[in-house]
Every structure is written in structure tokens, then in C-alpha cells.
GROMACS .gro file of C-alpha atoms in nm:
model
  376
    1UNK     CA    1  -0.643   2.148  -1.713
    2UNK     CA    2  -0.583   1.839  -1.499
    3UNK     CA    3  -0.292   1.614  -1.600
    4UNK     CA    4  -0.392   1.260  -1.700
    5UNK     CA    5  -0.204   0.956  -1.573
    6UNK     CA    6  -0.225   0.614  -1.737
    7UNK     CA    7  -0.171   0.337  -1.483
    8UNK     CA    8  -0.078  -0.005  -1.623
    9UNK     CA    9  -0.123  -0.285  -1.371
   10UNK     CA   10  -0.218  -0.649  -1.419
   11UNK     CA   11  -0.332  -0.669  -1.054
   12UNK     CA   12  -0.600  -0.440  -0.918
   13UNK     CA   13  -0.896  -0.485  -0.680
   14UNK     CA   14  -1.094  -0.700  -0.639
   15UNK     CA   15  -0.776  -0.907  -0.679
   16UNK     CA   16  -0.605  -0.924  -0.341
   17UNK     CA   17  -0.239  -0.898  -0.254
   18UNK     CA   18   0.031  -0.632  -0.218
   19UNK     CA   19   0.026  -0.527  -0.586
   20UNK     CA   20  -0.349  -0.462  -0.582
   21UNK     CA   21  -0.342  -0.281  -0.248
   22UNK     CA   22  -0.047  -0.064  -0.351
   23UNK     CA   23  -0.204   0.036  -0.682
   24UNK     CA   24  -0.546   0.107  -0.530
   25UNK     CA   25  -0.387   0.330  -0.266
   26UNK     CA   26  -0.195   0.511  -0.540
   27UNK     CA   27  -0.511   0.568  -0.745
   28UNK     CA   28  -0.700   0.709  -0.447
   29UNK     CA   29  -0.413   0.941  -0.352
   30UNK     CA   30  -0.358   1.070  -0.706
   31UNK     CA   31  -0.732   1.122  -0.748
   32UNK     CA   32  -0.745   1.330  -0.430
   33UNK     CA   33  -0.457   1.539  -0.564
   34UNK     CA   34  -0.661   1.626  -0.872
   35UNK     CA   35  -0.520   1.400  -1.143
   36UNK     CA   36  -0.729   1.224  -1.404
   37UNK     CA   37  -0.640   0.855  -1.402
   38UNK     CA   38  -0.688   0.592  -1.671
   39UNK     CA   39  -0.633   0.248  -1.517
   40UNK     CA   40  -0.575  -0.038  -1.760
   41UNK     CA   41  -0.598  -0.367  -1.574
   42UNK     CA   42  -0.745  -0.718  -1.592
   43UNK     CA   43  -1.055  -0.877  -1.449
   44UNK     CA   44  -1.016  -1.062  -1.119
   45UNK     CA   45  -0.816  -1.362  -1.238
   46UNK     CA   46  -0.563  -1.457  -0.972
   47UNK     CA   47  -0.757  -1.684  -0.736
   48UNK     CA   48  -1.011  -1.948  -0.824
   49UNK     CA   49  -1.210  -1.935  -0.500
   50UNK     CA   50  -1.219  -1.561  -0.437
   51UNK     CA   51  -1.577  -1.437  -0.467
   52UNK     CA   52  -1.481  -1.110  -0.630
   53UNK     CA   53  -1.722  -0.823  -0.677
   54UNK     CA   54  -1.592  -0.549  -0.905
   55UNK     CA   55  -1.655  -0.197  -0.779
   56UNK     CA   56  -1.464   0.051  -0.991
   57UNK     CA   57  -1.621   0.364  -0.845
   58UNK     CA   58  -1.315   0.570  -0.746
   59UNK     CA   59  -1.464   0.906  -0.828
   60UNK     CA   60  -1.540   1.109  -1.140
   61UNK     CA   61  -1.175   1.154  -1.245
   62UNK     CA   62  -1.084   0.781  -1.237
   63UNK     CA   63  -1.173   0.543  -1.519
   64UNK     CA   64  -1.093   0.173  -1.484
   65UNK     CA   65  -1.058  -0.021  -1.811
   66UNK     CA   66  -1.046  -0.399  -1.781
   67UNK     CA   67  -0.927  -0.653  -2.035
   68UNK     CA   68  -1.025  -1.018  -2.014
   69UNK     CA   69  -0.750  -1.275  -1.986
   70UNK     CA   70  -0.741  -1.634  -1.863
   71UNK     CA   71  -0.706  -1.700  -1.491
   72UNK     CA   72  -0.358  -1.714  -1.342
   73UNK     CA   73  -0.412  -2.070  -1.219
   74UNK     CA   74  -0.197  -2.377  -1.259
   75UNK     CA   75   0.169  -2.382  -1.344
   76UNK     CA   76   0.418  -2.148  -1.500
   77UNK     CA   77   0.288  -2.203  -1.856
   78UNK     CA   78  -0.073  -2.111  -1.769
   79UNK     CA   79   0.037  -1.800  -1.583
   80UNK     CA   80   0.263  -1.698  -1.871
   81UNK     CA   81  -0.027  -1.728  -2.115
   82UNK     CA   82  -0.239  -1.507  -1.890
   83UNK     CA   83   0.038  -1.245  -1.873
   84UNK     CA   84   0.089  -1.244  -2.251
   85UNK     CA   85  -0.285  -1.212  -2.317
   86UNK     CA   86  -0.309  -0.912  -2.084
   87UNK     CA   87  -0.002  -0.755  -2.248
   88UNK     CA   88  -0.143  -0.782  -2.602
   89UNK     CA   89  -0.497  -0.665  -2.521
   90UNK     CA   90  -0.379  -0.387  -2.292
   91UNK     CA   91  -0.136  -0.262  -2.558
   92UNK     CA   92  -0.408  -0.200  -2.817
   93UNK     CA   93  -0.642  -0.047  -2.558
   94UNK     CA   94  -0.369   0.183  -2.425
   95UNK     CA   95  -0.270   0.297  -2.778
   96UNK     CA   96  -0.622   0.432  -2.828
   97UNK     CA   97  -0.608   0.632  -2.504
   98UNK     CA   98  -0.249   0.755  -2.535
   99UNK     CA   99  -0.323   1.083  -2.712
  100UNK     CA  100  -0.480   1.224  -2.393
  101UNK     CA  101  -0.213   1.097  -2.150
  102UNK     CA  102   0.051   1.313  -1.976
  103UNK     CA  103   0.227   1.048  -1.762
  104UNK     CA  104   0.252   0.667  -1.775
  105UNK     CA  105   0.296   0.455  -1.462
  106UNK     CA  106   0.368   0.085  -1.514
  107UNK     CA  107   0.418  -0.164  -1.234
  108UNK     CA  108   0.589  -0.502  -1.232
  109UNK     CA  109   0.575  -0.793  -1.185
  110UNK     CA  110   0.465  -0.921  -1.410
  111UNK     CA  111   0.752  -0.802  -1.626
  112UNK     CA  112   0.544  -0.762  -1.943
  113UNK     CA  113   0.345  -0.482  -1.778
  114UNK     CA  114   0.667  -0.285  -1.731
  115UNK     CA  115   0.758  -0.365  -2.092
  116UNK     CA  116   0.416  -0.240  -2.202
  117UNK     CA  117   0.487   0.095  -2.038
  118UNK     CA  118   0.826   0.113  -2.211
  119UNK     CA  119   0.670   0.047  -2.553
  120UNK     CA  120   0.405   0.314  -2.499
  121UNK     CA  121   0.644   0.584  -2.376
  122UNK     CA  122   0.677   0.887  -2.602
  123UNK     CA  123   0.927   1.172  -2.602
  124UNK     CA  124   0.670   1.402  -2.439
  125UNK     CA  125   0.519   1.138  -2.205
  126UNK     CA  126   0.738   1.036  -1.909
  127UNK     CA  127   0.733   0.678  -1.781
  128UNK     CA  128   0.745   0.601  -1.408
  129UNK     CA  129   0.841   0.237  -1.365
  130UNK     CA  130   0.738   0.071  -1.036
  131UNK     CA  131   0.962  -0.230  -0.966
  132UNK     CA  132   0.836  -0.475  -0.701
  133UNK     CA  133   1.050  -0.778  -0.788
  134UNK     CA  134   1.362  -0.851  -0.989
  135UNK     CA  135   1.253  -1.055  -1.288
  136UNK     CA  136   1.372  -1.257  -1.473
  137UNK     CA  137   1.651  -1.331  -1.222
  138UNK     CA  138   1.388  -1.462  -0.979
  139UNK     CA  139   1.315  -1.742  -1.227
  140UNK     CA  140   1.664  -1.884  -1.182
  141UNK     CA  141   1.610  -1.948  -0.812
  142UNK     CA  142   1.236  -2.028  -0.810
  143UNK     CA  143   1.199  -2.229  -1.130
  144UNK     CA  144   1.556  -2.351  -1.191
  145UNK     CA  145   1.575  -2.153  -1.513
  146UNK     CA  146   1.920  -2.138  -1.673
  147UNK     CA  147   2.081  -1.809  -1.771
  148UNK     CA  148   2.158  -1.952  -2.115
  149UNK     CA  149   1.794  -2.050  -2.179
  150UNK     CA  150   1.609  -1.868  -2.455
  151UNK     CA  151   1.325  -1.747  -2.232
  152UNK     CA  152   1.569  -1.601  -1.978
  153UNK     CA  153   1.767  -1.420  -2.249
  154UNK     CA  154   1.448  -1.271  -2.398
  155UNK     CA  155   1.314  -1.156  -2.061
  156UNK     CA  156   1.653  -1.013  -1.965
  157UNK     CA  157   1.654  -0.798  -2.278
  158UNK     CA  158   1.300  -0.685  -2.193
  159UNK     CA  159   1.407  -0.598  -1.837
  160UNK     CA  160   1.703  -0.386  -1.948
  161UNK     CA  161   1.496  -0.219  -2.222
  162UNK     CA  162   1.226  -0.104  -1.977
  163UNK     CA  163   1.490   0.031  -1.736
  164UNK     CA  164   1.645   0.232  -2.018
  165UNK     CA  165   1.311   0.370  -2.135
  166UNK     CA  166   1.198   0.472  -1.785
  167UNK     CA  167   1.212   0.838  -1.689
  168UNK     CA  168   1.212   0.750  -1.322
  169UNK     CA  169   1.224   0.416  -1.139
  170UNK     CA  170   1.047   0.345  -0.809
  171UNK     CA  171   1.156   0.046  -0.597
  172UNK     CA  172   0.996  -0.102  -0.285
  173UNK     CA  173   1.314  -0.252  -0.137
  174UNK     CA  174   1.649  -0.074  -0.094
  175UNK     CA  175   1.827  -0.390  -0.205
  176UNK     CA  176   1.695  -0.355  -0.562
  177UNK     CA  177   1.890  -0.040  -0.644
  178UNK     CA  178   2.230  -0.207  -0.681
  179UNK     CA  179   2.092  -0.459  -0.933
  180UNK     CA  180   1.919  -0.194  -1.144
  181UNK     CA  181   2.223   0.035  -1.150
  182UNK     CA  182   2.419  -0.241  -1.322
  183UNK     CA  183   2.219  -0.151  -1.634
  184UNK     CA  184   2.119   0.217  -1.604
  185UNK     CA  185   2.205   0.531  -1.413
  186UNK     CA  186   1.854   0.664  -1.363
  187UNK     CA  187   1.668   0.851  -1.091
  188UNK     CA  188   1.572   0.569  -0.850
  189UNK     CA  189   1.336   0.637  -0.561
  190UNK     CA  190   1.263   0.403  -0.269
  191UNK     CA  191   0.897   0.378  -0.161
  192UNK     CA  192   0.847   0.064   0.046
  193UNK     CA  193   0.511  -0.102   0.089
  194UNK     CA  194   0.350   0.000   0.415
  195UNK     CA  195   0.028   0.015   0.606
  196UNK     CA  196  -0.286   0.211   0.529
  197UNK     CA  197  -0.432   0.442   0.793
  198UNK     CA  198  -0.757   0.246   0.828
  199UNK     CA  199  -0.581  -0.077   0.917
  200UNK     CA  200  -0.335   0.086   1.157
  201UNK     CA  201  -0.599   0.295   1.335
  202UNK     CA  202  -0.838   0.000   1.366
  203UNK     CA  203  -0.590  -0.209   1.565
  204UNK     CA  204  -0.440   0.092   1.743
  205UNK     CA  205  -0.757   0.120   1.950
  206UNK     CA  206  -0.767  -0.253   2.040
  207UNK     CA  207  -0.570  -0.423   2.317
  208UNK     CA  208  -0.560  -0.799   2.244
  209UNK     CA  209  -0.618  -1.056   2.516
  210UNK     CA  210  -0.369  -1.329   2.599
  211UNK     CA  211  -0.476  -1.668   2.461
  212UNK     CA  212  -0.665  -1.907   2.687
  213UNK     CA  213  -0.401  -2.151   2.822
  214UNK     CA  214  -0.656  -2.433   2.790
  215UNK     CA  215  -0.694  -2.375   2.415
  216UNK     CA  216  -0.465  -2.415   2.120
  217UNK     CA  217  -0.283  -2.103   2.000
  218UNK     CA  218  -0.436  -1.984   1.673
  219UNK     CA  219  -0.174  -1.877   1.418
  220UNK     CA  220  -0.281  -1.709   1.093
  221UNK     CA  221  -0.104  -1.692   0.758
  222UNK     CA  222  -0.275  -1.494   0.484
  223UNK     CA  223  -0.143  -1.459   0.131
  224UNK     CA  224   0.001  -1.646  -0.161
  225UNK     CA  225   0.059  -2.019  -0.111
  226UNK     CA  226   0.333  -2.043  -0.373
  227UNK     CA  227   0.670  -2.211  -0.394
  228UNK     CA  228   0.839  -1.889  -0.283
  229UNK     CA  229   0.644  -1.879   0.044
  230UNK     CA  230   0.699  -2.254   0.095
  231UNK     CA  231   0.430  -2.276   0.363
  232UNK     CA  232   0.444  -2.655   0.330
  233UNK     CA  233   0.714  -2.638   0.600
  234UNK     CA  234   0.432  -2.636   0.858
  235UNK     CA  235   0.333  -2.992   0.759
  236UNK     CA  236   0.678  -3.109   0.870
  237UNK     CA  237   0.636  -2.996   1.231
  238UNK     CA  238   0.666  -3.256   1.507
  239UNK     CA  239   0.314  -3.354   1.620
  240UNK     CA  240   0.401  -3.296   1.985
  241UNK     CA  241   0.466  -2.929   1.905
  242UNK     CA  242   0.200  -2.888   1.637
  243UNK     CA  243  -0.073  -3.010   1.875
  244UNK     CA  244  -0.037  -2.687   2.074
  245UNK     CA  245  -0.137  -2.477   1.774
  246UNK     CA  246  -0.398  -2.431   1.502
  247UNK     CA  247  -0.262  -2.287   1.178
  248UNK     CA  248  -0.518  -2.110   0.960
  249UNK     CA  249  -0.379  -2.073   0.607
  250UNK     CA  250  -0.585  -1.822   0.408
  251UNK     CA  251  -0.505  -1.798   0.039
  252UNK     CA  252  -0.431  -1.979  -0.282
  253UNK     CA  253  -0.133  -2.053  -0.500
  254UNK     CA  254   0.080  -2.306  -0.683
  255UNK     CA  255   0.177  -2.498  -0.367
  256UNK     CA  256  -0.174  -2.528  -0.224
  257UNK     CA  257  -0.243  -2.875  -0.363
  258UNK     CA  258   0.090  -3.004  -0.230
  259UNK     CA  259   0.007  -2.861   0.113
  260UNK     CA  260  -0.334  -3.025   0.101
  261UNK     CA  261  -0.181  -3.363   0.012
  262UNK     CA  262   0.083  -3.332   0.287
  263UNK     CA  263  -0.185  -3.250   0.546
  264UNK     CA  264  -0.382  -3.559   0.447
  265UNK     CA  265  -0.081  -3.790   0.419
  266UNK     CA  266   0.066  -3.688   0.756
  267UNK     CA  267  -0.272  -3.640   0.929
  268UNK     CA  268  -0.195  -3.280   1.023
  269UNK     CA  269  -0.546  -3.183   1.136
  270UNK     CA  270  -0.428  -2.867   1.307
  271UNK     CA  271  -0.340  -2.708   0.971
  272UNK     CA  272  -0.653  -2.573   0.806
  273UNK     CA  273  -0.674  -2.433   0.453
  274UNK     CA  274  -0.917  -2.150   0.376
  275UNK     CA  275  -0.998  -1.985   0.042
  276UNK     CA  276  -0.875  -1.630  -0.027
  277UNK     CA  277  -1.068  -1.354   0.147
  278UNK     CA  278  -1.120  -0.986   0.088
  279UNK     CA  279  -0.918  -0.744   0.297
  280UNK     CA  280  -1.231  -0.644   0.488
  281UNK     CA  281  -1.297  -1.006   0.589
  282UNK     CA  282  -0.932  -1.056   0.685
  283UNK     CA  283  -0.962  -0.796   0.961
  284UNK     CA  284  -1.193  -1.033   1.149
  285UNK     CA  285  -0.946  -1.321   1.110
  286UNK     CA  286  -0.666  -1.097   1.236
  287UNK     CA  287  -0.877  -1.008   1.541
  288UNK     CA  288  -0.937  -1.376   1.620
  289UNK     CA  289  -0.571  -1.474   1.576
  290UNK     CA  290  -0.329  -1.517   1.865
  291UNK     CA  291  -0.022  -1.490   1.641
  292UNK     CA  292   0.092  -1.478   1.278
  293UNK     CA  293   0.327  -1.667   1.050
  294UNK     CA  294   0.536  -1.559   0.753
  295UNK     CA  295   0.803  -1.750   0.560
  296UNK     CA  296   1.007  -1.705   0.244
  297UNK     CA  297   1.222  -1.971   0.087
  298UNK     CA  298   1.594  -1.942   0.162
  299UNK     CA  299   1.717  -1.821  -0.175
  300UNK     CA  300   1.935  -1.513  -0.248
  301UNK     CA  301   1.650  -1.321  -0.415
  302UNK     CA  302   1.447  -1.318  -0.094
  303UNK     CA  303   1.725  -1.139   0.092
  304UNK     CA  304   1.610  -0.834  -0.105
  305UNK     CA  305   1.233  -0.879  -0.072
  306UNK     CA  306   1.001  -0.720   0.186
  307UNK     CA  307   0.667  -0.904   0.223
  308UNK     CA  308   0.418  -0.626   0.297
  309UNK     CA  309   0.205  -0.847   0.523
  310UNK     CA  310   0.463  -0.808   0.801
  311UNK     CA  311   0.350  -0.449   0.862
  312UNK     CA  312  -0.013  -0.554   0.902
  313UNK     CA  313   0.084  -0.837   1.133
  314UNK     CA  314   0.292  -0.611   1.357
  315UNK     CA  315   0.014  -0.349   1.367
  316UNK     CA  316  -0.214  -0.598   1.546
  317UNK     CA  317   0.033  -0.597   1.842
  318UNK     CA  318   0.038  -0.976   1.829
  319UNK     CA  319   0.356  -1.183   1.784
  320UNK     CA  320   0.481  -1.298   1.445
  321UNK     CA  321   0.681  -1.614   1.383
  322UNK     CA  322   0.896  -1.519   1.086
  323UNK     CA  323   1.133  -1.715   0.867
  324UNK     CA  324   1.294  -1.432   0.674
  325UNK     CA  325   1.642  -1.319   0.573
  326UNK     CA  326   1.810  -1.003   0.453
  327UNK     CA  327   1.616  -0.676   0.445
  328UNK     CA  328   1.286  -0.825   0.570
  329UNK     CA  329   1.451  -0.991   0.871
  330UNK     CA  330   1.632  -0.669   0.956
  331UNK     CA  331   1.301  -0.482   0.954
  332UNK     CA  332   1.126  -0.739   1.175
  333UNK     CA  333   1.420  -0.748   1.416
  334UNK     CA  334   1.412  -0.368   1.441
  335UNK     CA  335   1.037  -0.375   1.505
  336UNK     CA  336   1.079  -0.647   1.771
  337UNK     CA  337   0.797  -0.811   1.578
  338UNK     CA  338   0.814  -1.159   1.725
  339UNK     CA  339   1.016  -1.476   1.692
  340UNK     CA  340   1.267  -1.540   1.416
  341UNK     CA  341   1.365  -1.876   1.273
  342UNK     CA  342   1.596  -1.983   0.993
  343UNK     CA  343   1.400  -2.017   0.666
  344UNK     CA  344   1.348  -2.381   0.567
  345UNK     CA  345   1.476  -2.512   0.902
  346UNK     CA  346   1.203  -2.712   1.078
  347UNK     CA  347   1.395  -2.746   1.407
  348UNK     CA  348   1.453  -2.370   1.416
  349UNK     CA  349   1.081  -2.313   1.350
  350UNK     CA  350   0.984  -2.551   1.630
  351UNK     CA  351   1.212  -2.368   1.874
  352UNK     CA  352   1.055  -2.032   1.777
  353UNK     CA  353   0.704  -2.171   1.828
  354UNK     CA  354   0.790  -2.312   2.171
  355UNK     CA  355   0.944  -1.978   2.277
  356UNK     CA  356   0.638  -1.786   2.159
  357UNK     CA  357   0.401  -2.026   2.337
  358UNK     CA  358   0.590  -1.986   2.666
  359UNK     CA  359   0.600  -1.606   2.637
  360UNK     CA  360   0.228  -1.583   2.561
  361UNK     CA  361   0.136  -1.811   2.851
  362UNK     CA  362   0.361  -1.636   3.104
  363UNK     CA  363   0.269  -1.284   2.996
  364UNK     CA  364   0.616  -1.196   2.866
  365UNK     CA  365   0.474  -1.085   2.531
  366UNK     CA  366   0.353  -0.725   2.567
  367UNK     CA  367   0.061  -0.607   2.353
  368UNK     CA  368   0.184  -0.256   2.284
  369UNK     CA  369   0.153  -0.011   1.996
  370UNK     CA  370   0.473  -0.022   1.795
  371UNK     CA  371   0.630   0.324   1.793
  372UNK     CA  372   0.885   0.228   1.526
  373UNK     CA  373   0.610   0.104   1.293
  374UNK     CA  374   0.414   0.425   1.345
  375UNK     CA  375   0.719   0.644   1.280
  376UNK     CA  376   0.831   0.467   0.963
   0.00000   0.00000   0.00000
């Protein structure tokens, strides 16, 4: 008899982003290996402008159960309400299905999904906890939350509880292990985000062309436009430098309105906002790009984070301008992925852009398949 896995994840296609992609890949792989899978997730609720079409046909041994919760739009309070609603509805749905389950997999963030897995765990049902961010400590740096605040204390207890209940813990950054081991001595396994075969093979066969020197260099950013990514830094570029580029920002998030206002106020016409797109549509944007951009705010938490988009960017063979620190910067430096700048430093960003422009125009940038990316 096939074992049955219950997968608890707030984010799942047609939602876009690393969490959705990672969980979809996991479902497909486990299905191919012969497991029955019960997915308990939400409806597409992350982006307002994403025209999402739900297609939950993953084969006869995969069943996707969706609970309705409010969209994750607006500020921290609205998102929190959405998370709590998913947690409550998913709990009662999962309880009904639990009698037929052999293994539970729960992924965070959001942290309540991990907590849900911990509450559902039984003596005879192991829990695999997939940790993709360190909450609630991230709140201290992103939202100026105090460690003595009630919400932080509650979430900290939840975090430690789910670590203790987990049978095995999976992390996607090596830097997370030290933090988790402060609370538990469990079996911790590193599985970083990566690149699916389709995406890698698609660009493997393509040799990009150098940009036309008579046209502006098109730089693409795709992903969350939140305070952590702090993409608003592009609106602070000197016009003399910015006029050599077009920045296509594809996505949505809490900082989008601020970016829009800054573009209008400072007349930054070369920065163009686009609504979120499906992964299939993004391939075309990646083909049309000359270069890519990625940035994370300079806070201690982001020394431990690996934004998965960097692997896709590098796979295109095109240069990446990256404002990263810690583990992510080390990876990009090893990959020789492009041009580094100090996060949050506009002058450093401008210097990186100028260097990239010169290298592209003089042919110093080589469009080659990345052997390190392929190996790892």
C-alpha cells in the first residue's frame, strides 16, 4: 500500500514565488516516486493583479484541497489575518484527513503553517518541517518589532514548539542551522532552492546576443516588491546613469505603491512597473532582458537568506547586478554571476551598473554556460 503524505503549505500554484515553486516540484517528485499526497493549501491570494488559473491536475495520486482566506494584500495586519484564517480552516480540514496519513510535511513561512504541522503530529506520524525563513526574528529587523512585545513572545514560543515537535527539519540555507540548534538537537538537512531542469535546459541551448549599443540596456527584476527587497533604491539613481538603462520591475508587494510614487515624483520614466506574471510568461521576459537585478536590505537576517531567483538569472548566461550579503553574496561570487554592490548604497550600485555597461559594450562579458551552477 502506498504511503500517504500530507503537505501543508499556504503558498502553492497558481501563486508564484519560491515557496510555490519549491512545493510544486516536491509534489511532482513525490508523486513520481509512488506516494499518495494530500495537499492542503489556499486559493491564489498573494497578488492582486495575477490572473491566476487553478489547475490542480497532478495525477491520480495527488489531491489538492484549498481553503479560502482573504488576500495577502496591504500591511502587516491584513497579511496576519490571512495567515490566521488559513491556519484555522486548514486545521479542521487536516484533522478530518489525518486518519489516512503516514507523514506530515509543513513548510514555513508563514510560521503558523509550521505550527499547524506541529499540532497535527501524532506519535505514529512523523513531521518533516521545511524552514525557509527564521521567524519571528525577521520581524525585529523588518518591522521594528521588540523582543519584549507580546506578539514576538507568542510567535517565539510557537517557533520553538514546532522545532521540538518536528521529527526532521529541512533548511534551505546553511546559515539557519546554528539558530535552530539553539533550541533543539534534531536531524537537520540542508536542501537549498535551485533550478528546475526545464528552465536550465531551455537557456542552455540559447546563446544571448550583446545589447545594441544604440539602445538602452534592459534590466529585469522579477519577484516580491516588499520592504525586504527594497527595490525603491533604483528610484534614487542619478539620471545621467539611469538614462542608459530600462528597469522592468515585474511583481507586487508592500513597497510597490511607494516605488510608484517615487517614480512619479522624481520623473524616473526608465523604471517601469509590471503586474506579476506566471513562470511561463517570465521566460519570455528573461529572453528579452540584457541583464538582471536583485537586492536585499542590509540587515543581519539577510546574511543568511538565499533568494532563489539568482539561480534562474545566472542560468540565462546574462549578467546580474546584485546587492547581497552573507551566504547569497558568497554564492554569486563563486558563480561569477555578475556585478556586486553594497546593499542600500546608491553610489556602489551606480558603479556596478557603469562597469556592467562597459563590459557588455566592449564584449568583456562572456555568455557561457555556468559549469558551477550545473554541478551544484
